[in-house]
Structures are given as C-alpha cells and as structure tokens.
PDB file of C-alpha atoms in Angstrom:
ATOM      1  CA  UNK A  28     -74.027  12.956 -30.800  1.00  0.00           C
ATOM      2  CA  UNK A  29     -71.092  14.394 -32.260  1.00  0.00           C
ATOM      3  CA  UNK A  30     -69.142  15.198 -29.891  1.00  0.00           C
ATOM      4  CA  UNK A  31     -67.441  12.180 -29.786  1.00  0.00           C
ATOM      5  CA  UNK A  32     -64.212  12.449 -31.928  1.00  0.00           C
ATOM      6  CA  UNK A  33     -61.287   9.950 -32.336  1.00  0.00           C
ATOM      7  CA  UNK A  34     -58.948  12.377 -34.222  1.00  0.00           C
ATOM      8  CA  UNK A  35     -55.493  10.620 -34.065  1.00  0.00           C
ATOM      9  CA  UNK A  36     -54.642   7.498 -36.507  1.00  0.00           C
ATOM     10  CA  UNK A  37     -52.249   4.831 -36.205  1.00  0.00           C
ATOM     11  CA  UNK A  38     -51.611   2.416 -38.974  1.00  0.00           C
ATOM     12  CA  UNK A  39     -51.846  -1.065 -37.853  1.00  0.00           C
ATOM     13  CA  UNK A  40     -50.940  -4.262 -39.568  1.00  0.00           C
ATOM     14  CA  UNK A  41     -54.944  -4.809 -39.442  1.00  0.00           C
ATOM     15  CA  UNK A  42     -55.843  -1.400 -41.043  1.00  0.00           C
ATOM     16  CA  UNK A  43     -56.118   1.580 -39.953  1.00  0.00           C
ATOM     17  CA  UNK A  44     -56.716   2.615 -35.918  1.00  0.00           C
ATOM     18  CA  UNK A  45     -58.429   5.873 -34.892  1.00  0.00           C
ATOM     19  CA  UNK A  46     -58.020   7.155 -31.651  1.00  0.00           C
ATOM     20  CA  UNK A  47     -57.675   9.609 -28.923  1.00  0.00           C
ATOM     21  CA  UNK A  48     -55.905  10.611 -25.427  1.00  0.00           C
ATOM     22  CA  UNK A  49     -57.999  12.571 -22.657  1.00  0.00           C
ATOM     23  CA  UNK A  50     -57.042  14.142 -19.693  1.00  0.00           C
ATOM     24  CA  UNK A  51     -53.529  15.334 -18.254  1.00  0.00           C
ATOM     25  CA  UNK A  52     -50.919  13.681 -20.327  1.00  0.00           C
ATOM     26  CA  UNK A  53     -48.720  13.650 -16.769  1.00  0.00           C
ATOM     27  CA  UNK A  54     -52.059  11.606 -15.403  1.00  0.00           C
ATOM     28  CA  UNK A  55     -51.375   7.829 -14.493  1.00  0.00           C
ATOM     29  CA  UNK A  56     -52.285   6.267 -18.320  1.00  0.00           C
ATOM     30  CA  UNK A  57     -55.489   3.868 -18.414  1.00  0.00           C
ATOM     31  CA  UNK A  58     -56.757   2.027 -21.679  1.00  0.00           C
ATOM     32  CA  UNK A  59     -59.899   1.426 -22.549  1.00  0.00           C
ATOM     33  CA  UNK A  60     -60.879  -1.480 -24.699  1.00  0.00           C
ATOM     34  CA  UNK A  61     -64.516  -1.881 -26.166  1.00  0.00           C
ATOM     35  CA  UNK A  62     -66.361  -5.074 -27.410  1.00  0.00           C
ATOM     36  CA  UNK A  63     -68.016  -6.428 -30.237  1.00  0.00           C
ATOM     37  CA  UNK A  64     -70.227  -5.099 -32.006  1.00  0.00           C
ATOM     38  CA  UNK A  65     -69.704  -1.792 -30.205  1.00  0.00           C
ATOM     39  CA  UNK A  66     -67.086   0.878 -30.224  1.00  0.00           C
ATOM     40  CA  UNK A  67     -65.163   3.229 -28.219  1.00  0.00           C
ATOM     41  CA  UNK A  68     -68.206   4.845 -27.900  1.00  0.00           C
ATOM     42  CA  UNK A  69     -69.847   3.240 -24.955  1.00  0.00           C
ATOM     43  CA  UNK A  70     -66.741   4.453 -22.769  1.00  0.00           C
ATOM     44  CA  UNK A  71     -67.739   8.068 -23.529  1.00  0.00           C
ATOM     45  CA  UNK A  72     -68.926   8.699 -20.224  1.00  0.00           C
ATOM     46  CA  UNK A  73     -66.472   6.135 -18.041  1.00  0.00           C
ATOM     47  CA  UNK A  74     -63.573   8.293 -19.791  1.00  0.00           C
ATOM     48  CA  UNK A  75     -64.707  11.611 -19.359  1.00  0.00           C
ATOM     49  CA  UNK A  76     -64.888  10.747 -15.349  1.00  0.00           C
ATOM     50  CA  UNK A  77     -61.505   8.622 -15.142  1.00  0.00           C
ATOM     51  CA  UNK A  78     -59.533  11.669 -17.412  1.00  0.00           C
ATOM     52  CA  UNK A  79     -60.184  13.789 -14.061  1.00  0.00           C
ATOM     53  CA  UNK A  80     -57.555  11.752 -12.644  1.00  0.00           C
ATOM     54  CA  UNK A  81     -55.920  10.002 -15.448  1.00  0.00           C
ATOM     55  CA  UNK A  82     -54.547   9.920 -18.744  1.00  0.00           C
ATOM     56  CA  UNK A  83     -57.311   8.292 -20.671  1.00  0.00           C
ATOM     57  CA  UNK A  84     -56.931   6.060 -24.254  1.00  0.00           C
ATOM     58  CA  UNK A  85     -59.612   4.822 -26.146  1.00  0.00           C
ATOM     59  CA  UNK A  86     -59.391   3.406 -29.742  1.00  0.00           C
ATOM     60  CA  UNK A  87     -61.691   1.804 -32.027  1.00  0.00           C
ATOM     61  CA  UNK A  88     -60.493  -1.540 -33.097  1.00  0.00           C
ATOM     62  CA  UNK A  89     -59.781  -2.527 -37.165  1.00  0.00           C
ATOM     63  CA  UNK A  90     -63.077  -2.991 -38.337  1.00  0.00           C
ATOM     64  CA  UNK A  91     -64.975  -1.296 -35.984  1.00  0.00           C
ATOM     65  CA  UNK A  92     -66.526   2.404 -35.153  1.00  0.00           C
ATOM     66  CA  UNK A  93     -64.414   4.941 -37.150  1.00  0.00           C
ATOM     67  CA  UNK A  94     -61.208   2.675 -37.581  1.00  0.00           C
ATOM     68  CA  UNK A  95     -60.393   1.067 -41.047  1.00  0.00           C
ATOM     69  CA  UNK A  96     -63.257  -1.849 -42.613  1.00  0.00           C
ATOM     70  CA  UNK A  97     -62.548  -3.459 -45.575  1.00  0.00           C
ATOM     71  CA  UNK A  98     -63.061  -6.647 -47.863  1.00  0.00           C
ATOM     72  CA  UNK A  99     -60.097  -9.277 -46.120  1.00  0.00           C
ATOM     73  CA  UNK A 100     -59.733  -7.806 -43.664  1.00  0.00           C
ATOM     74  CA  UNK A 101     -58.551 -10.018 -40.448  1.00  0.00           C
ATOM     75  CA  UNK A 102     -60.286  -8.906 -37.666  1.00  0.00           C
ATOM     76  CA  UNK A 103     -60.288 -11.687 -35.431  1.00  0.00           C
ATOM     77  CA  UNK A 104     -59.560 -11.871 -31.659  1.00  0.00           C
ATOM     78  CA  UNK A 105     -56.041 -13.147 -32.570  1.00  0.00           C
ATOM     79  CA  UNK A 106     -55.350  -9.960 -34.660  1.00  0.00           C
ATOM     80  CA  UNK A 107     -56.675  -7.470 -32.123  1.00  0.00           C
ATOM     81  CA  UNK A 108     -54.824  -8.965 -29.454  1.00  0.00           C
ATOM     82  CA  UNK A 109     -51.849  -8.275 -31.778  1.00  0.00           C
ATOM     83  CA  UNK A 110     -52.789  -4.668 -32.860  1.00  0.00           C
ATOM     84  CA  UNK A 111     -53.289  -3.580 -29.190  1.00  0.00           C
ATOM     85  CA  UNK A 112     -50.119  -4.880 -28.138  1.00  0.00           C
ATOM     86  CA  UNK A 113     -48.675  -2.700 -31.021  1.00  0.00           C
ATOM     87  CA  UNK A 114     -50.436   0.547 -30.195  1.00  0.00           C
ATOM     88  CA  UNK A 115     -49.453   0.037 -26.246  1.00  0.00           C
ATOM     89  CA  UNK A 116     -45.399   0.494 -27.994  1.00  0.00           C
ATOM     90  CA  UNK A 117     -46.999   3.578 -30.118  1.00  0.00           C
ATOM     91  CA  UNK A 118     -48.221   5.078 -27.421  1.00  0.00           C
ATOM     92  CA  UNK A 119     -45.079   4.316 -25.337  1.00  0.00           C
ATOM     93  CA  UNK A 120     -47.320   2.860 -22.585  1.00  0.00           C
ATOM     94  CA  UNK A 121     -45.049   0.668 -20.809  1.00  0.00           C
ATOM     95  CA  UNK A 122     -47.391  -1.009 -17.585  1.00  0.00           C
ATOM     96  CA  UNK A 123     -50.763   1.421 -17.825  1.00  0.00           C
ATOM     97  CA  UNK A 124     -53.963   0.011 -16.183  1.00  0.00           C
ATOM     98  CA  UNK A 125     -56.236  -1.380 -18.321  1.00  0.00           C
ATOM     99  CA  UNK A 126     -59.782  -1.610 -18.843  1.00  0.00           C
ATOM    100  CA  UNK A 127     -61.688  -4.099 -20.959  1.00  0.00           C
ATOM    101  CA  UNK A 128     -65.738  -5.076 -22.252  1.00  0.00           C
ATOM    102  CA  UNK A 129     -66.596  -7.980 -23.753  1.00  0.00           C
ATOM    103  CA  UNK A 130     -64.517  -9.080 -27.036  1.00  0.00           C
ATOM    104  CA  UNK A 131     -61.877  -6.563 -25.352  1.00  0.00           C
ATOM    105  CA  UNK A 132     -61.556  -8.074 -22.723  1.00  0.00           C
ATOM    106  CA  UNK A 133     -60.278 -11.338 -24.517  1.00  0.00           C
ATOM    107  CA  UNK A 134     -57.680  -8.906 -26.487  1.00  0.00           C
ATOM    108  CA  UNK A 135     -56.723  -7.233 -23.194  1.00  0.00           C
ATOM    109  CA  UNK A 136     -56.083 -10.728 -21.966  1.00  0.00           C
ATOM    110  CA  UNK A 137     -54.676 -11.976 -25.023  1.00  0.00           C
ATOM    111  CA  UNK A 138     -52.093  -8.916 -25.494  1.00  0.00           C
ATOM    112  CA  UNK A 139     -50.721 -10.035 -22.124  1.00  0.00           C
ATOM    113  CA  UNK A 140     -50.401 -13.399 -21.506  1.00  0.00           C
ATOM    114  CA  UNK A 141     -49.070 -14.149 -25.640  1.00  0.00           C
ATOM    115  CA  UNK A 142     -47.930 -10.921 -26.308  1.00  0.00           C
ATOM    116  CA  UNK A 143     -46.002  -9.498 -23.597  1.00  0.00           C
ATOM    117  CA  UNK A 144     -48.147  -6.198 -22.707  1.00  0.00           C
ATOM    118  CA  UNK A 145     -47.474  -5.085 -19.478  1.00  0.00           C
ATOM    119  CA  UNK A 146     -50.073  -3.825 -17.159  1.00  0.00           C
ATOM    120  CA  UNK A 147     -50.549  -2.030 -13.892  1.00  0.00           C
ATOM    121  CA  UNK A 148     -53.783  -3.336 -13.327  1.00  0.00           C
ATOM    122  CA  UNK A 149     -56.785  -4.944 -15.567  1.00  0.00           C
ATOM    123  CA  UNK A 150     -60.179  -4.436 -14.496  1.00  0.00           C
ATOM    124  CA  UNK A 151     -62.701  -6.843 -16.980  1.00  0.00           C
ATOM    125  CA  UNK A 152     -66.516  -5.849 -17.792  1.00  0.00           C
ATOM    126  CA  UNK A 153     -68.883  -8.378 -18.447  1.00  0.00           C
ATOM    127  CA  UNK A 154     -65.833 -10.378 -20.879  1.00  0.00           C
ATOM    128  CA  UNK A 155     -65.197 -13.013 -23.181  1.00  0.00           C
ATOM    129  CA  UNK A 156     -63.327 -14.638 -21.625  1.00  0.00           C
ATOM    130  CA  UNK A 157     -64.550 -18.251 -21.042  1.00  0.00           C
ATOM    131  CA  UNK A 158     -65.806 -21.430 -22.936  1.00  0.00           C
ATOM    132  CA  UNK A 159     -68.415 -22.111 -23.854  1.00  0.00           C
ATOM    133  CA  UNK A 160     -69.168 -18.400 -25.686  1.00  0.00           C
ATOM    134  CA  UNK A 161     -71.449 -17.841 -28.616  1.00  0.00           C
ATOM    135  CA  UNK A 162     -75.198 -17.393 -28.821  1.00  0.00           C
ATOM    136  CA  UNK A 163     -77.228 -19.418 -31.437  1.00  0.00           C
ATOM    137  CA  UNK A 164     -77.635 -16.158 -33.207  1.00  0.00           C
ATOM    138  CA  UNK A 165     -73.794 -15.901 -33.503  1.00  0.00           C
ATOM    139  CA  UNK A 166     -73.299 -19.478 -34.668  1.00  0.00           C
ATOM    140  CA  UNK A 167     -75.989 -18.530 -36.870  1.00  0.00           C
ATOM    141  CA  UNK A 168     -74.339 -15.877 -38.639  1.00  0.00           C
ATOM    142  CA  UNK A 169     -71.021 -17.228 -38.446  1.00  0.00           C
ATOM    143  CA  UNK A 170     -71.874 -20.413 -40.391  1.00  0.00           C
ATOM    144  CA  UNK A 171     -73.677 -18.428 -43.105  1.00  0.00           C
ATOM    145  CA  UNK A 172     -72.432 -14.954 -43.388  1.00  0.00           C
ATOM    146  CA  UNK A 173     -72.202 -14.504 -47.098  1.00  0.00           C
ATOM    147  CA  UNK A 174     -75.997 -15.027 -47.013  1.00  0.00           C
ATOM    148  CA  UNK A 175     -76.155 -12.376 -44.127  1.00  0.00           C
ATOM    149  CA  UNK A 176     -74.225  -9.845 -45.852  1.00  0.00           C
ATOM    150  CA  UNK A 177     -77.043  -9.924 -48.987  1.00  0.00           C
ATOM    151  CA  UNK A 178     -79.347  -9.000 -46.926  1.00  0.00           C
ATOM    152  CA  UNK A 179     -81.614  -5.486 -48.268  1.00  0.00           C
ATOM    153  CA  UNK A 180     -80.042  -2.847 -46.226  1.00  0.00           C
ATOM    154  CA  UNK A 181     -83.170  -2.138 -44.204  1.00  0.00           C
ATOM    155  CA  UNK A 182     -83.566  -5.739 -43.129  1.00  0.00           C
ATOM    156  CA  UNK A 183     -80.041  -5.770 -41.723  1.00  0.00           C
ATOM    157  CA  UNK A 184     -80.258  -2.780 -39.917  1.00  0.00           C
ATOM    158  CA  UNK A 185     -83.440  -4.118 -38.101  1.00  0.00           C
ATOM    159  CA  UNK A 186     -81.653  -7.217 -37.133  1.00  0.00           C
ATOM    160  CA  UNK A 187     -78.363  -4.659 -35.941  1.00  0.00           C
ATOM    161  CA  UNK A 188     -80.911  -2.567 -34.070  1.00  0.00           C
ATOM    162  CA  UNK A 189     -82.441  -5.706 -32.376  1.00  0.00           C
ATOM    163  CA  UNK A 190     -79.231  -7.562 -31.594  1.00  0.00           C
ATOM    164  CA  UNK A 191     -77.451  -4.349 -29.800  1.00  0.00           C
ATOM    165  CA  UNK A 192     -80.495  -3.669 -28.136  1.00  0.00           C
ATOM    166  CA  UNK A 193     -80.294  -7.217 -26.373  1.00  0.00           C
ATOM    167  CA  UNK A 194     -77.155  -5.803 -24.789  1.00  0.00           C
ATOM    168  CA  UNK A 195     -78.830  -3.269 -22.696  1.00  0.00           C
ATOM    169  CA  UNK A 196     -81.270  -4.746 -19.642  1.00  0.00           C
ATOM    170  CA  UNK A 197     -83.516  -1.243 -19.167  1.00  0.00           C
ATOM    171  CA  UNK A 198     -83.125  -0.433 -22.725  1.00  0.00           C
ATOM    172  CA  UNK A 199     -81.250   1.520 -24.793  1.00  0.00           C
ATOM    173  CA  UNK A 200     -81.407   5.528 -25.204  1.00  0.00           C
ATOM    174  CA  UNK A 201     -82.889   5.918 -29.490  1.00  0.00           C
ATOM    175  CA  UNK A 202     -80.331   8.326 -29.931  1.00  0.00           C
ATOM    176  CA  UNK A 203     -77.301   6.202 -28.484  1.00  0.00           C
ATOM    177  CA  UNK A 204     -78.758   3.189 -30.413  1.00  0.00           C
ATOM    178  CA  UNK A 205     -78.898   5.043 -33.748  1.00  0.00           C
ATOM    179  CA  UNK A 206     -75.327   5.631 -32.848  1.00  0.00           C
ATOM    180  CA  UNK A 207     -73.961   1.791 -32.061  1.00  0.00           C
ATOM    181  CA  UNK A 208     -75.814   0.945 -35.345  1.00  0.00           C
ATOM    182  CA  UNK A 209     -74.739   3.446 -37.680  1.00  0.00           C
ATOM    183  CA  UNK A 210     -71.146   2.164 -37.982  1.00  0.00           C
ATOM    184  CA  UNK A 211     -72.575  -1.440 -39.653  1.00  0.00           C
ATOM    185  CA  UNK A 212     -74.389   0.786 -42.357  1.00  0.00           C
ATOM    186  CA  UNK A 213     -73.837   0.613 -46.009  1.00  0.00           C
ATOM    187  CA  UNK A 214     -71.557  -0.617 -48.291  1.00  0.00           C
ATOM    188  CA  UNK A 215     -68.739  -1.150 -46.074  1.00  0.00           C
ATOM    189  CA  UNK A 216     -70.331  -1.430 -42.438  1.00  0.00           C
ATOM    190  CA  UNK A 217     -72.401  -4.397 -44.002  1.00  0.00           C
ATOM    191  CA  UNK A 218     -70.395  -6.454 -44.556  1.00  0.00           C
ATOM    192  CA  UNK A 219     -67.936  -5.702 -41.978  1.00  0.00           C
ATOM    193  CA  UNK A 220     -70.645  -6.271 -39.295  1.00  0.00           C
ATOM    194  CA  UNK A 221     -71.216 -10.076 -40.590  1.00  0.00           C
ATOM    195  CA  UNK A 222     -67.086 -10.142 -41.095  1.00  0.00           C
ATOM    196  CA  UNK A 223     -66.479  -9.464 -37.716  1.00  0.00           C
ATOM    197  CA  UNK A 224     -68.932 -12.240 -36.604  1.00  0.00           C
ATOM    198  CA  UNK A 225     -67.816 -14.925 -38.901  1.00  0.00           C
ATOM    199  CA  UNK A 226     -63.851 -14.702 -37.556  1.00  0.00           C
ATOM    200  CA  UNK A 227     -64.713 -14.795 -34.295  1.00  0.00           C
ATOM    201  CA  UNK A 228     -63.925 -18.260 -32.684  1.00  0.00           C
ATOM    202  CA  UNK A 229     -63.986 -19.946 -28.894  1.00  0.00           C
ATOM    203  CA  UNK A 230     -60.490 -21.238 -30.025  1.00  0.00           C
ATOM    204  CA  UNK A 231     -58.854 -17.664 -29.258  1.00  0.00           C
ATOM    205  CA  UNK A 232     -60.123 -17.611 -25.844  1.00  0.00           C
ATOM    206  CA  UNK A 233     -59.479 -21.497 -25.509  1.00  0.00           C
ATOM    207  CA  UNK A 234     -55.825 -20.633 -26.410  1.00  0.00           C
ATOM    208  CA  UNK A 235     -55.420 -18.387 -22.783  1.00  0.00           C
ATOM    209  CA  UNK A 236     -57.859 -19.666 -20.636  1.00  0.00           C
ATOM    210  CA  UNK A 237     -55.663 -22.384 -18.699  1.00  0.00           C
ATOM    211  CA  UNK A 238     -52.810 -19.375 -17.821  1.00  0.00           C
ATOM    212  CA  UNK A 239     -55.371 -17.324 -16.162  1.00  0.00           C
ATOM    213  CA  UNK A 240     -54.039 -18.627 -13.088  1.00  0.00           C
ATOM    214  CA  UNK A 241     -50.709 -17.055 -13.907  1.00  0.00           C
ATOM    215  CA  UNK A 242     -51.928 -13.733 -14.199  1.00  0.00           C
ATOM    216  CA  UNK A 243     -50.022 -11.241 -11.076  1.00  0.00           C
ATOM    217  CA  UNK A 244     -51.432  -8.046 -11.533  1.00  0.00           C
ATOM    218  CA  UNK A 245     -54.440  -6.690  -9.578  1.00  0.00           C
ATOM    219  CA  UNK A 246     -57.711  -7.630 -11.630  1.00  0.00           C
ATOM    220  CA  UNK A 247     -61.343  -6.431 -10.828  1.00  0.00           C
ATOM    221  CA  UNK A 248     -64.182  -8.321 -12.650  1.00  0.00           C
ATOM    222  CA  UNK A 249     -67.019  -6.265 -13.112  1.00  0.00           C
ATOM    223  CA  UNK A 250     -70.616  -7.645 -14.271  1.00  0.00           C
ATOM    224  CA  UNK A 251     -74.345  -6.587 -14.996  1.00  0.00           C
ATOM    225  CA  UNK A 252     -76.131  -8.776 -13.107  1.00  0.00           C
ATOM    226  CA  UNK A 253     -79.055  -9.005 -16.066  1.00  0.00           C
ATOM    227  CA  UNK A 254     -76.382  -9.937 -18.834  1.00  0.00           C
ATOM    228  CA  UNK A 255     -78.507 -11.583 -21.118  1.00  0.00           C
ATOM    229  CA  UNK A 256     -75.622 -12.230 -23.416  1.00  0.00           C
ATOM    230  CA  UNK A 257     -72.812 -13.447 -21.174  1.00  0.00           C
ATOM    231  CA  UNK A 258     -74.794 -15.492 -18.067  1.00  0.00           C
ATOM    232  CA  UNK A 259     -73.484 -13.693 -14.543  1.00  0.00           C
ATOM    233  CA  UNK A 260     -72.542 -17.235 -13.343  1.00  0.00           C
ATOM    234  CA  UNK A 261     -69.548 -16.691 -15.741  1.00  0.00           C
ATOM    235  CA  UNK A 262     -68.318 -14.019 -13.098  1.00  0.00           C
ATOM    236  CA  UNK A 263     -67.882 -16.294 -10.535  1.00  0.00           C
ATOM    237  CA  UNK A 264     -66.132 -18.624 -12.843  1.00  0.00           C
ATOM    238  CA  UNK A 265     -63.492 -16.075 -14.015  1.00  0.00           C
ATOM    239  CA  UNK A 266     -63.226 -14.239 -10.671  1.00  0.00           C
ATOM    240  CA  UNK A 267     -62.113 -18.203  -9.441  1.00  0.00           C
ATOM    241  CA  UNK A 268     -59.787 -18.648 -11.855  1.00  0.00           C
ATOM    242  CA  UNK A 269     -57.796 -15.512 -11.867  1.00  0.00           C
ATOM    243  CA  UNK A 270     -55.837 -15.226  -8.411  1.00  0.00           C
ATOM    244  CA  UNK A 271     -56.748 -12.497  -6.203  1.00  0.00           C
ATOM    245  CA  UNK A 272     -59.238 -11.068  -8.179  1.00  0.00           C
ATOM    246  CA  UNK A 273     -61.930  -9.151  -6.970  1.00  0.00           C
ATOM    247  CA  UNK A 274     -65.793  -9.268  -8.310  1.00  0.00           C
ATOM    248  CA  UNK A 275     -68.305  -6.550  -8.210  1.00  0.00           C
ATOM    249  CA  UNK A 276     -71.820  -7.519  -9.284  1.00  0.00           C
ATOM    250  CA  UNK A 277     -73.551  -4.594 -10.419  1.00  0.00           C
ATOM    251  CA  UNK A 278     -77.600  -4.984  -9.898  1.00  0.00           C
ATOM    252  CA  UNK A 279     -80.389  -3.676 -13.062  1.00  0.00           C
ATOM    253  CA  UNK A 280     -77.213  -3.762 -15.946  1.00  0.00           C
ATOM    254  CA  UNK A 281     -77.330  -6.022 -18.681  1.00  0.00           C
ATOM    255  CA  UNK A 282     -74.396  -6.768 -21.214  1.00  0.00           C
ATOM    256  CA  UNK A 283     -73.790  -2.409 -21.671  1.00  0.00           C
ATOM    257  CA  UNK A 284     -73.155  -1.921 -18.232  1.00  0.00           C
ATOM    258  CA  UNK A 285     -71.668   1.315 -19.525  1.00  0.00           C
ATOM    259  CA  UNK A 286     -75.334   2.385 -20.637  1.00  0.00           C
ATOM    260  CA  UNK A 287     -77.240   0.913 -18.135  1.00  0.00           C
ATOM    261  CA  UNK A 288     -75.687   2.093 -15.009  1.00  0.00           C
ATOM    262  CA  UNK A 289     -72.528   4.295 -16.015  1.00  0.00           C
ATOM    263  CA  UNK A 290     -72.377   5.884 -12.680  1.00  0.00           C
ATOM    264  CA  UNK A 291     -72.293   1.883 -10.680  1.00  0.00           C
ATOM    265  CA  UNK A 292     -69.254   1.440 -12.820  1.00  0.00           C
ATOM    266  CA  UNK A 293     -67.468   4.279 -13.398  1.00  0.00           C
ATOM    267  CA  UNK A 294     -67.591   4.798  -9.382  1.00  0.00           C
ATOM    268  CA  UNK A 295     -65.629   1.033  -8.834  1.00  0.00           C
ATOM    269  CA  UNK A 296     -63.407   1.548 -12.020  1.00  0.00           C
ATOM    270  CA  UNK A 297     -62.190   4.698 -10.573  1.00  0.00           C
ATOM    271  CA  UNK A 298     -61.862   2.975  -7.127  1.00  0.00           C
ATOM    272  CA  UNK A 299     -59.633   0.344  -8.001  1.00  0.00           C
ATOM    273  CA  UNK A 300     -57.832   2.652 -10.302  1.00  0.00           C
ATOM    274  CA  UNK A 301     -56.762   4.528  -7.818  1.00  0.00           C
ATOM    275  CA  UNK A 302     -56.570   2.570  -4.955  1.00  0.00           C
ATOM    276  CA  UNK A 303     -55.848  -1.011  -6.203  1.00  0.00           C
ATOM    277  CA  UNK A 304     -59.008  -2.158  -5.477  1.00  0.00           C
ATOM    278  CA  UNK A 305     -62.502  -1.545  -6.547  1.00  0.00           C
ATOM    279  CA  UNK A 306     -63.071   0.351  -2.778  1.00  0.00           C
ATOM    280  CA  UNK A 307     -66.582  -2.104  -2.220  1.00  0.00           C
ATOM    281  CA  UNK A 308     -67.206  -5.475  -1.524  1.00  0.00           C
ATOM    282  CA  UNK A 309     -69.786  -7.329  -3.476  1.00  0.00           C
ATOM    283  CA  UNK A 310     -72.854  -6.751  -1.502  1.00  0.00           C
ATOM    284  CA  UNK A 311     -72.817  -2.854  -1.129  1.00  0.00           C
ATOM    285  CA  UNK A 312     -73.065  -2.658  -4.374  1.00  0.00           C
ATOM    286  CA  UNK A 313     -77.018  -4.391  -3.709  1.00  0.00           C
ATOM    287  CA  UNK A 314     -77.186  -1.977  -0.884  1.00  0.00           C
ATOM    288  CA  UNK A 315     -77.098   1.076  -1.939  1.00  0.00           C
ATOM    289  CA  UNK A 316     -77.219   3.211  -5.343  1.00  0.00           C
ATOM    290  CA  UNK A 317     -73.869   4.963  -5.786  1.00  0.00           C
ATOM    291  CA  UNK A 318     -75.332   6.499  -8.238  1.00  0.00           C
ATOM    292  CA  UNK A 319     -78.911   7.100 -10.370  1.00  0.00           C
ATOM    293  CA  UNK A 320     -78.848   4.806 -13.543  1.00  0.00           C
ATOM    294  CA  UNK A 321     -80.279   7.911 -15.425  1.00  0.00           C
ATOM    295  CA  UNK A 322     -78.061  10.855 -13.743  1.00  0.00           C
ATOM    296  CA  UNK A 323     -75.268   9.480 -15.580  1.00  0.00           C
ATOM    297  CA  UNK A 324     -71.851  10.995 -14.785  1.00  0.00           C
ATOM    298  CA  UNK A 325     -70.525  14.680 -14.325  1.00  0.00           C
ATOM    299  CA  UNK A 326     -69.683  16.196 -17.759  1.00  0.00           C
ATOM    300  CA  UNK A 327     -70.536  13.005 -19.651  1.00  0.00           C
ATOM    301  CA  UNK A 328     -73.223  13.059 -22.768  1.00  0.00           C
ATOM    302  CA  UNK A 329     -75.231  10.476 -24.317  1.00  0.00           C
TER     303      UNK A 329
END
C-alpha cells in the first residue's frame, strides 16, 4: 500500500499541494483530478496504464490525501478551482487533456470556464457537476459540523468507513478502504474531513452550469451505472448540455468507477485520449467486458 508516493510539493495559496509526474516527460501531458472525500489515490491504476502513452499528473488537493490540512483552511470548490488553475502555470501545462471524478470534476470545469485553463480535451467521471447535488447525509454534516468533528475518534472513523464504502457498488477491497480512510484520521484528518464537507456548496456548481453549452473542446462523460451517490440519469443530463459530448455508461460500477471496474475505464479514457473519442459507443460497453472487474490493469496495484 505504499507504493503510492506524491513526492513533489507546490505551495498553493490554499496550502500546501503534493504531487507527482509519471511516464515520458516528452508524452502528450494528461491531469488527473480526484473527488471528495478521496484522493489521488483512486487513479493509481488509470495512471499507471495512461503513463504508457502519456505524461501523467496527479495531485492531491489542499486538504486532502497527503497535501496540506489545517484549522481555516478554505477548501471549497471555488478555491480548488483556483489552485488547479495555478498548478496547470507551475507545471507549464498550457492545453493538456484532462481528466476529472466527482468534486474534480466541478474544479476541472470551474478552472476553465472562470479561470482561463486551457484544455485539449476533458473527459468527466461520475461529476459534480449539476443541481440539485448533496445527499441528506451531506446536508447533515454540513449544517452541524462542529458537532461532527467531536465525535470519539472511533465513532468517526466508522461513519468514514461506511460513507466511502457507499461509493463502491461490488464493494470495496479492506486494504484500499483502510487506505481512503486513513487520511481523515486524527487530530488533523478529523476535522478536515467534516471541513471539507461543511464548505462545500451547490452555489459553485450553480455559478458554471448555464456556460456548459459554451464549452469547445472534446468532452467524454463517463458513469457507473450503480452510482448510488450521483443518480446515472445525471449523465444524460450533462452529456445534453455540453455540445458534442460523448457518454459511456459503464455497467456493475458505482460512484469509484476507478475501483469497481478500472479496466471498463481506463480502456475508454485511453481511447479518447488518444483518438479524440472514447473509441465505443454506449451500448458495447453492455455487450461485452473489455476487461475483468477483478484483473485490474497491467502493472497497476491495489
């Protein structure tokens, strides 16, 4: 479990950003963007396949995984959006293809249409993207955090161990949940967890979702067709409202279609990476299994 390293650091305006760079550095660049309350983590896999072909970036965001947590912190979709706009200048990443889950995928879309990040291409997993968002567990804990963040430390990693393990539709691997929860663990991930929660707000993605129809690059919109936290009908809505975009249903995933069927996805990311488009239309996905939900993908580890 740890082989997965983010070893570089960039200091945002948000705290501080770890993060790393895979594959040839002459490689067409992609991004990868993770989601709430996850990390870069759940791309392990999907970047070890795409860095045979490209130059690969993933990065936890303030507040989450290895990257910076604090007391104040502002972690909310309108800083992210902000901070990954910055690290595309960083990393000198003037139009690189981009690839966003859930809460990332609002910051992807964010960065762009407010910001002025460029991209070659965006392909969205399962996003946030659309009103109305927010579970009644969310509101929950948004509306009273500070009574959350009291909670004895073995009660809140029960209800962090439940909660991520509503992402997944087949279930979760022990050792790759252990993993997910272990950043929201003591003095600091407690309180960051409920943080992160409480600053979230529809009125981020309420602020973009009219110019979707503006948006001219190629976009892909994958989605787990068991999402238990984001309803599939949502996929049809976004697919609709972006022009041109393509949607690829992918049967037996829930919310982590990373987990649940790694080799589905990373099979039509690296199709419409490298082609423009994700390479199958919607219903060969239902016909036939690219590949085994549990062979995962060459060279990847759980």
């Amino acid at each position: 479990m740890s082989d997965w390293e983010l070893s570089r650091t960039y200091g945002s305006r948000a705290g501080e950003v770890r993060w790393e760079r895979l594959g040839d550095p002459a490689a067409p660049p992609v991004v990868l963007c993770h989601g709430t309350p996850f990390s870069s983590y759940v791309w392990r896999r999907i970047a070890r396949e795409l860095a045979r072909d490209h130059q690969v970036y993933v990065w936890d965001m303030p507040g989450y995984g290895v990257s910076a947590q604090f007391e104040g912190q502002d972690v909310s979709l309108g800083a992210q959006g902000r901070v990954f706009a910055e690290l595309l200048a960083h990393w000198g990443l003037a139009a690189p293809a981009v690839v966003a889950h859930d809460f990332g995928g609002a910051v992807a879309l964010r960065a762009h249409l407010l910001h002025g990040a460029v991209y070659r291409r965006l392909a969205l997993v399962d996003p946030v993207a659309l009103a109305p968002w927010g579970s009644a567990f969310f509101r929950l804990v948004g509306e009273h955090h500070g009574v959350f963040e009291q909670l004895p430390p073995h009660l809140h990693r029960a209800l962090v161990r439940e909660y991520i393990s509503s992402a997944s539709s087949p279930g979760l691997d022990p050792a790759v949940l252990d993993r997910l929860v272990q950043p929201w663990q003591g003095a600091e991930g407690q309180p960051a967890f409920y943080r992160q929660i409480a600053q979230a707000g529809q009125r981020y993605t309420d602020e973009i979702q009219g110019r979707y129809g503006s948006i001219e690059l190629p976009v892909a919109v994958f989605w787990g067709e068991d999402d238990a936290w984001i309803p599939v009908a949502k996929a049809h809505e976004l697919a609709a409202a972006v022009p041109g975009a393509e949607l690829v249903l992918i049967p037996g995933a829930g919310h982590l279609v990373q987990e649940d069927a790694p080799g589905r996805l990373g099979t039509g990311l690296a199709r419409f990476l490298r082609r423009g488009g994700a390479g199958l239309p919607l219903t060969a996905y239902r016909r036939r299994d690219l590949v085994g939900r549990g062979a995962g993908l060459p060279g990847s580890a759980a």
